[in-house]
PDB file of C-alpha atoms in Angstrom:
ATOM      1  CA  LYS A   1      14.560  25.088   3.377  1.00 97.00           C
ATOM      2  CA  ALA A   2      14.734  28.030   0.993  1.00 98.00           C
ATOM      3  CA  GLN A   3      11.530  30.027   1.231  1.00 98.00           C
ATOM      4  CA  PRO A   4       9.488  30.829  -1.878  1.00 97.00           C
ATOM      5  CA  PHE A   5       9.490  34.341  -3.303  1.00 98.00           C
ATOM      6  CA  LYS A   6       8.477  36.267  -6.396  1.00 98.00           C
ATOM      7  CA  LEU A   7      10.239  39.606  -6.618  1.00 98.00           C
ATOM      8  CA  PRO A   8      11.006  42.234  -9.257  1.00 98.00           C
ATOM      9  CA  GLY A   9      14.574  42.575 -10.463  1.00 98.00           C
ATOM     10  CA  VAL A  10      16.478  45.643 -11.562  1.00 98.00           C
ATOM     11  CA  ASP A  11      16.524  44.146 -15.075  1.00 98.00           C
ATOM     12  CA  GLY A  12      12.723  44.477 -15.380  1.00 98.00           C
ATOM     13  CA  LYS A  13      12.008  40.761 -14.872  1.00 98.00           C
ATOM     14  CA  HIS A  14      10.333  39.026 -11.939  1.00 98.00           C
ATOM     15  CA  TYR A  15      12.107  36.104 -10.288  1.00 98.00           C
ATOM     16  CA  SER A  16      10.925  33.248  -8.133  1.00 98.00           C
ATOM     17  CA  LEU A  17      12.771  30.502  -6.279  1.00 97.00           C
ATOM     18  CA  GLU A  18      11.739  28.058  -9.028  1.00 97.00           C
ATOM     19  CA  ASP A  19      13.523  30.144 -11.670  1.00 98.00           C
ATOM     20  CA  PHE A  20      16.817  28.849 -10.291  1.00 98.00           C
ATOM     21  CA  SER A  21      15.892  25.153 -10.054  1.00 96.00           C
ATOM     22  CA  ASP A  22      18.417  24.269 -12.759  1.00 96.00           C
ATOM     23  CA  LYS A  23      21.309  25.404 -10.550  1.00 97.00           C
ATOM     24  CA  ASN A  24      22.976  23.033  -8.090  1.00 97.00           C
ATOM     25  CA  ILE A  25      23.795  25.749  -5.574  1.00 98.00           C
ATOM     26  CA  LEU A  26      21.799  28.864  -4.745  1.00 98.00           C
ATOM     27  CA  VAL A  27      23.375  31.786  -2.913  1.00 98.00           C
ATOM     28  CA  ILE A  28      20.923  34.353  -1.580  1.00 98.00           C
ATOM     29  CA  ILE A  29      22.477  37.534  -0.265  1.00 98.00           C
ATOM     30  CA  PHE A  30      20.374  40.101   1.533  1.00 98.00           C
ATOM     31  CA  MET A  31      22.155  43.287   0.570  1.00 98.00           C
ATOM     32  CA  CYS A  32      21.525  46.946  -0.144  1.00 97.00           C
ATOM     33  CA  ASN A  33      23.169  49.986  -1.671  1.00 96.00           C
ATOM     34  CA  HIS A  34      23.975  52.263   1.271  1.00 95.00           C
ATOM     35  CA  CYS A  35      25.505  49.931   3.891  1.00 96.00           C
ATOM     36  CA  PRO A  36      29.260  50.475   4.404  1.00 96.00           C
ATOM     37  CA  TYR A  37      29.730  46.715   4.836  1.00 96.00           C
ATOM     38  CA  VAL A  38      28.087  45.959   1.488  1.00 97.00           C
ATOM     39  CA  LYS A  39      30.029  48.756  -0.185  1.00 96.00           C
ATOM     40  CA  ALA A  40      33.254  47.263   1.185  1.00 95.00           C
ATOM     41  CA  VAL A  41      32.533  43.735  -0.098  1.00 96.00           C
ATOM     42  CA  ILE A  42      30.413  44.236  -3.227  1.00 97.00           C
ATOM     43  CA  ASP A  43      33.382  43.804  -5.547  1.00 97.00           C
ATOM     44  CA  ARG A  44      34.206  40.513  -3.778  1.00 97.00           C
ATOM     45  CA  ILE A  45      30.596  39.362  -4.177  1.00 98.00           C
ATOM     46  CA  ILE A  46      30.697  40.209  -7.891  1.00 98.00           C
ATOM     47  CA  GLU A  47      34.016  38.380  -8.271  1.00 97.00           C
ATOM     48  CA  ILE A  48      32.683  35.286  -6.477  1.00 98.00           C
ATOM     49  CA  ASP A  49      29.653  35.320  -8.774  1.00 98.00           C
ATOM     50  CA  ARG A  50      31.913  35.555 -11.822  1.00 98.00           C
ATOM     51  CA  ASP A  51      34.217  32.782 -10.577  1.00 98.00           C
ATOM     52  CA  TYR A  52      31.461  30.292  -9.670  1.00 98.00           C
ATOM     53  CA  ALA A  53      28.620  31.030 -12.117  1.00 95.00           C
ATOM     54  CA  GLY A  54      29.909  28.460 -14.615  1.00 95.00           C
ATOM     55  CA  GLN A  55      30.017  25.772 -11.920  1.00 97.00           C
ATOM     56  CA  GLY A  56      26.300  25.490 -11.195  1.00 96.00           C
ATOM     57  CA  VAL A  57      26.172  28.327  -8.662  1.00 98.00           C
ATOM     58  CA  GLN A  58      23.437  30.961  -8.875  1.00 98.00           C
ATOM     59  CA  MET A  59      23.780  34.132  -6.853  1.00 98.00           C
ATOM     60  CA  VAL A  60      20.769  36.336  -6.077  1.00 98.00           C
ATOM     61  CA  GLY A  61      20.827  39.676  -4.264  1.00 98.00           C
ATOM     62  CA  ILE A  62      17.739  40.840  -2.366  1.00 98.00           C
ATOM     63  CA  ASN A  63      17.271  44.345  -0.978  1.00 98.00           C
ATOM     64  CA  SER A  64      14.616  44.464   1.756  1.00 98.00           C
ATOM     65  CA  ASN A  65      15.493  47.798   3.348  1.00 98.00           C
ATOM     66  CA  GLU A  66      12.771  50.395   3.739  1.00 97.00           C
ATOM     67  CA  ASP A  67      13.503  53.269   1.418  1.00 97.00           C
ATOM     68  CA  VAL A  68      11.753  56.268   2.976  1.00 96.00           C
ATOM     69  CA  THR A  69      14.472  56.871   5.551  1.00 96.00           C
ATOM     70  CA  TYR A  70      17.070  55.223   3.281  1.00 96.00           C
ATOM     71  CA  PRO A  71      16.334  56.530  -0.246  1.00 97.00           C
ATOM     72  CA  ASP A  72      19.677  55.115  -1.464  1.00 96.00           C
ATOM     73  CA  ASP A  73      17.973  51.716  -1.187  1.00 97.00           C
ATOM     74  CA  SER A  74      14.992  52.550  -3.400  1.00 98.00           C
ATOM     75  CA  PHE A  75      14.283  50.386  -6.435  1.00 98.00           C
ATOM     76  CA  ASP A  76      15.423  53.186  -8.766  1.00 98.00           C
ATOM     77  CA  ALA A  77      18.667  53.560  -6.801  1.00 98.00           C
ATOM     78  CA  MET A  78      19.154  49.780  -6.978  1.00 98.00           C
ATOM     79  CA  LYS A  79      19.026  49.990 -10.772  1.00 98.00           C
ATOM     80  CA  VAL A  80      21.710  52.687 -10.801  1.00 98.00           C
ATOM     81  CA  PHE A  81      23.864  50.757  -8.283  1.00 98.00           C
ATOM     82  CA  ALA A  82      23.595  47.505 -10.275  1.00 98.00           C
ATOM     83  CA  LYS A  83      24.508  49.255 -13.520  1.00 98.00           C
ATOM     84  CA  LYS A  84      27.421  51.146 -11.960  1.00 97.00           C
ATOM     85  CA  LYS A  85      28.807  47.980 -10.342  1.00 97.00           C
ATOM     86  CA  LYS A  86      28.018  45.807 -13.405  1.00 97.00           C
ATOM     87  CA  ILE A  87      26.137  43.282 -11.268  1.00 98.00           C
ATOM     88  CA  ARG A  88      25.297  40.275 -13.454  1.00 97.00           C
ATOM     89  CA  PHE A  89      23.252  38.273 -10.963  1.00 98.00           C
ATOM     90  CA  PRO A  90      19.582  39.094 -10.282  1.00 98.00           C
ATOM     91  CA  TYR A  91      19.234  41.964  -7.820  1.00 98.00           C
ATOM     92  CA  LEU A  92      15.703  41.906  -6.436  1.00 98.00           C
ATOM     93  CA  ARG A  93      13.494  44.284  -4.460  1.00 98.00           C
ATOM     94  CA  ASP A  94      11.607  42.970  -1.402  1.00 98.00           C
ATOM     95  CA  GLU A  95       9.365  45.996  -0.881  1.00 97.00           C
ATOM     96  CA  SER A  96       7.047  44.250   1.591  1.00 98.00           C
ATOM     97  CA  GLN A  97       9.987  42.822   3.569  1.00 98.00           C
ATOM     98  CA  GLU A  98       8.115  39.499   3.711  1.00 98.00           C
ATOM     99  CA  VAL A  99      10.989  37.612   2.096  1.00 98.00           C
ATOM    100  CA  ALA A 100      13.544  38.963   4.574  1.00 98.00           C
ATOM    101  CA  HIS A 101      11.233  37.943   7.426  1.00 98.00           C
ATOM    102  CA  SER A 102      10.703  34.456   5.971  1.00 98.00           C
ATOM    103  CA  TYR A 103      14.473  33.926   5.808  1.00 98.00           C
ATOM    104  CA  ASP A 104      15.102  35.512   9.217  1.00 97.00           C
ATOM    105  CA  ALA A 105      17.595  37.828   7.544  1.00 97.00           C
ATOM    106  CA  VAL A 106      19.082  40.301   9.985  1.00 96.00           C
ATOM    107  CA  CYS A 107      21.817  42.288   8.273  1.00 97.00           C
ATOM    108  CA  THR A 108      23.358  43.387   5.006  1.00 97.00           C
ATOM    109  CA  PRO A 109      25.082  41.399   3.762  1.00 97.00           C
ATOM    110  CA  ASP A 110      23.407  38.262   5.147  1.00 97.00           C
ATOM    111  CA  ILE A 111      24.444  35.229   3.111  1.00 98.00           C
ATOM    112  CA  PHE A 112      22.483  31.993   2.711  1.00 98.00           C
ATOM    113  CA  VAL A 113      23.791  29.059   0.627  1.00 98.00           C
ATOM    114  CA  TYR A 114      21.451  26.235  -0.416  1.00 98.00           C
ATOM    115  CA  ASP A 115      22.216  22.849  -1.952  1.00 97.00           C
ATOM    116  CA  THR A 116      20.284  21.130  -4.775  1.00 95.00           C
ATOM    117  CA  LYS A 117      17.469  20.223  -2.365  1.00 96.00           C
ATOM    118  CA  ARG A 118      17.375  23.901  -1.332  1.00 97.00           C
ATOM    119  CA  THR A 119      18.437  23.015   2.167  1.00 97.00           C
ATOM    120  CA  LEU A 120      20.537  25.612   3.960  1.00 98.00           C
ATOM    121  CA  VAL A 121      24.133  24.414   4.133  1.00 98.00           C
ATOM    122  CA  TYR A 122      25.992  27.657   4.829  1.00 98.00           C
ATOM    123  CA  ARG A 123      25.054  30.913   6.496  1.00 97.00           C
ATOM    124  CA  GLY A 124      27.994  33.111   7.222  1.00 95.00           C
ATOM    125  CA  ARG A 125      30.489  35.686   6.195  1.00 96.00           C
ATOM    126  CA  ILE A 126      32.268  36.177   2.897  1.00 96.00           C
ATOM    127  CA  ASP A 127      35.699  36.203   4.494  1.00 96.00           C
ATOM    128  CA  ASP A 128      37.495  37.270   7.651  1.00 95.00           C
ATOM    129  CA  ASN A 129      38.215  40.912   6.806  1.00 93.00           C
ATOM    130  CA  TRP A 130      35.366  42.958   5.391  1.00 91.00           C
ATOM    131  CA  GLN A 131      37.387  46.172   5.634  1.00 90.00           C
ATOM    132  CA  ASP A 132      40.590  45.253   3.821  1.00 91.00           C
ATOM    133  CA  VAL A 133      40.657  42.476   1.237  1.00 90.00           C
ATOM    134  CA  SER A 134      44.485  42.477   1.290  1.00 92.00           C
ATOM    135  CA  LYS A 135      44.386  41.302   4.923  1.00 95.00           C
ATOM    136  CA  THR A 136      41.972  38.442   4.258  1.00 94.00           C
ATOM    137  CA  THR A 137      43.245  35.059   5.442  1.00 94.00           C
ATOM    138  CA  SER A 138      40.019  33.010   5.422  1.00 94.00           C
ATOM    139  CA  HIS A 139      37.738  32.826   2.371  1.00 96.00           C
ATOM    140  CA  ASP A 140      34.687  31.327   4.049  1.00 97.00           C
ATOM    141  CA  LEU A 141      32.099  31.699   1.268  1.00 98.00           C
ATOM    142  CA  ARG A 142      34.499  30.540  -1.429  1.00 97.00           C
ATOM    143  CA  ASP A 143      35.493  27.564   0.723  1.00 97.00           C
ATOM    144  CA  ALA A 144      31.836  26.634   1.246  1.00 98.00           C
ATOM    145  CA  LEU A 145      31.066  26.867  -2.482  1.00 98.00           C
ATOM    146  CA  SER A 146      34.167  24.883  -3.447  1.00 98.00           C
ATOM    147  CA  ALA A 147      33.259  22.162  -0.949  1.00 97.00           C
ATOM    148  CA  LEU A 148      29.726  21.885  -2.321  1.00 97.00           C
ATOM    149  CA  ILE A 149      30.935  21.775  -5.923  1.00 97.00           C
ATOM    150  CA  SER A 150      33.273  18.907  -5.036  1.00 96.00           C
ATOM    151  CA  GLY A 151      30.457  16.994  -3.324  1.00 95.00           C
ATOM    152  CA  LYS A 152      31.490  17.782   0.234  1.00 95.00           C
ATOM    153  CA  LYS A 153      29.767  19.668   3.032  1.00 94.00           C
ATOM    154  CA  PRO A 154      30.924  23.133   4.039  1.00 95.00           C
ATOM    155  CA  ALA A 155      32.717  23.464   7.359  1.00 89.00           C
ATOM    156  CA  GLU A 156      30.357  23.001  10.304  1.00 89.00           C
ATOM    157  CA  HIS A 157      31.784  25.990  12.164  1.00 90.00           C
ATOM    158  CA  GLN A 158      30.479  29.050  10.345  1.00 93.00           C
ATOM    159  CA  HIS A 159      31.127  32.639  11.337  1.00 95.00           C
ATOM    160  CA  PRO A 160      28.103  34.936  11.088  1.00 93.00           C
ATOM    161  CA  SER A 161      28.106  37.706   8.573  1.00 93.00           C
ATOM    162  CA  MET A 162      28.778  41.231   9.809  1.00 89.00           C
ATOM    163  CA  GLY A 163      26.840  44.156   8.500  1.00 94.00           C
ATOM    164  CA  CYS A 164      24.248  46.837   8.999  1.00 95.00           C
ATOM    165  CA  SER A 165      20.898  45.792  10.387  1.00 97.00           C
ATOM    166  CA  ILE A 166      18.088  45.469   7.875  1.00 97.00           C
ATOM    167  CA  LYS A 167      16.109  48.692   7.958  1.00 97.00           C
ATOM    168  CA  TRP A 168      12.611  47.543   8.871  1.00 97.00           C
ATOM    169  CA  LYS A 169       9.465  49.542   8.224  1.00 95.00           C
TER     170      LYS A 169
END
């Protein structure tokens, strides 16, 4: 099950799991600003959000990285990153890292997809080539979202996401 949270967003609002109860599908992505993997796929994440937002899908980004050693992941830097990238979905700060621990998140990006009952139905990668979108042949996250929208289950075989480890305190 999706774990409860209440976190501040870069837009000045606080968000909780219940704030998204009107959405059929919830995508939680543990992400950050400095990770080369996130930097390589952020435009794809933004595009997926844009393509599926009108179909009952809510995307939420959560940054749990400690920001003393990684100042690029500070809350102020998140605001700059979100503005520069024109991120429309809530981008939240998990300063205590409690939310990342409750989800057993391990890397950035780490992607969790929940159905209407907020049961995990997909945990995996965005696609099969994080480095070069032109060489992508498998669109795993899109396929999972499309399946859910059409009332089907995502593929049982799911490839784990690749990324930088979460920077724990």
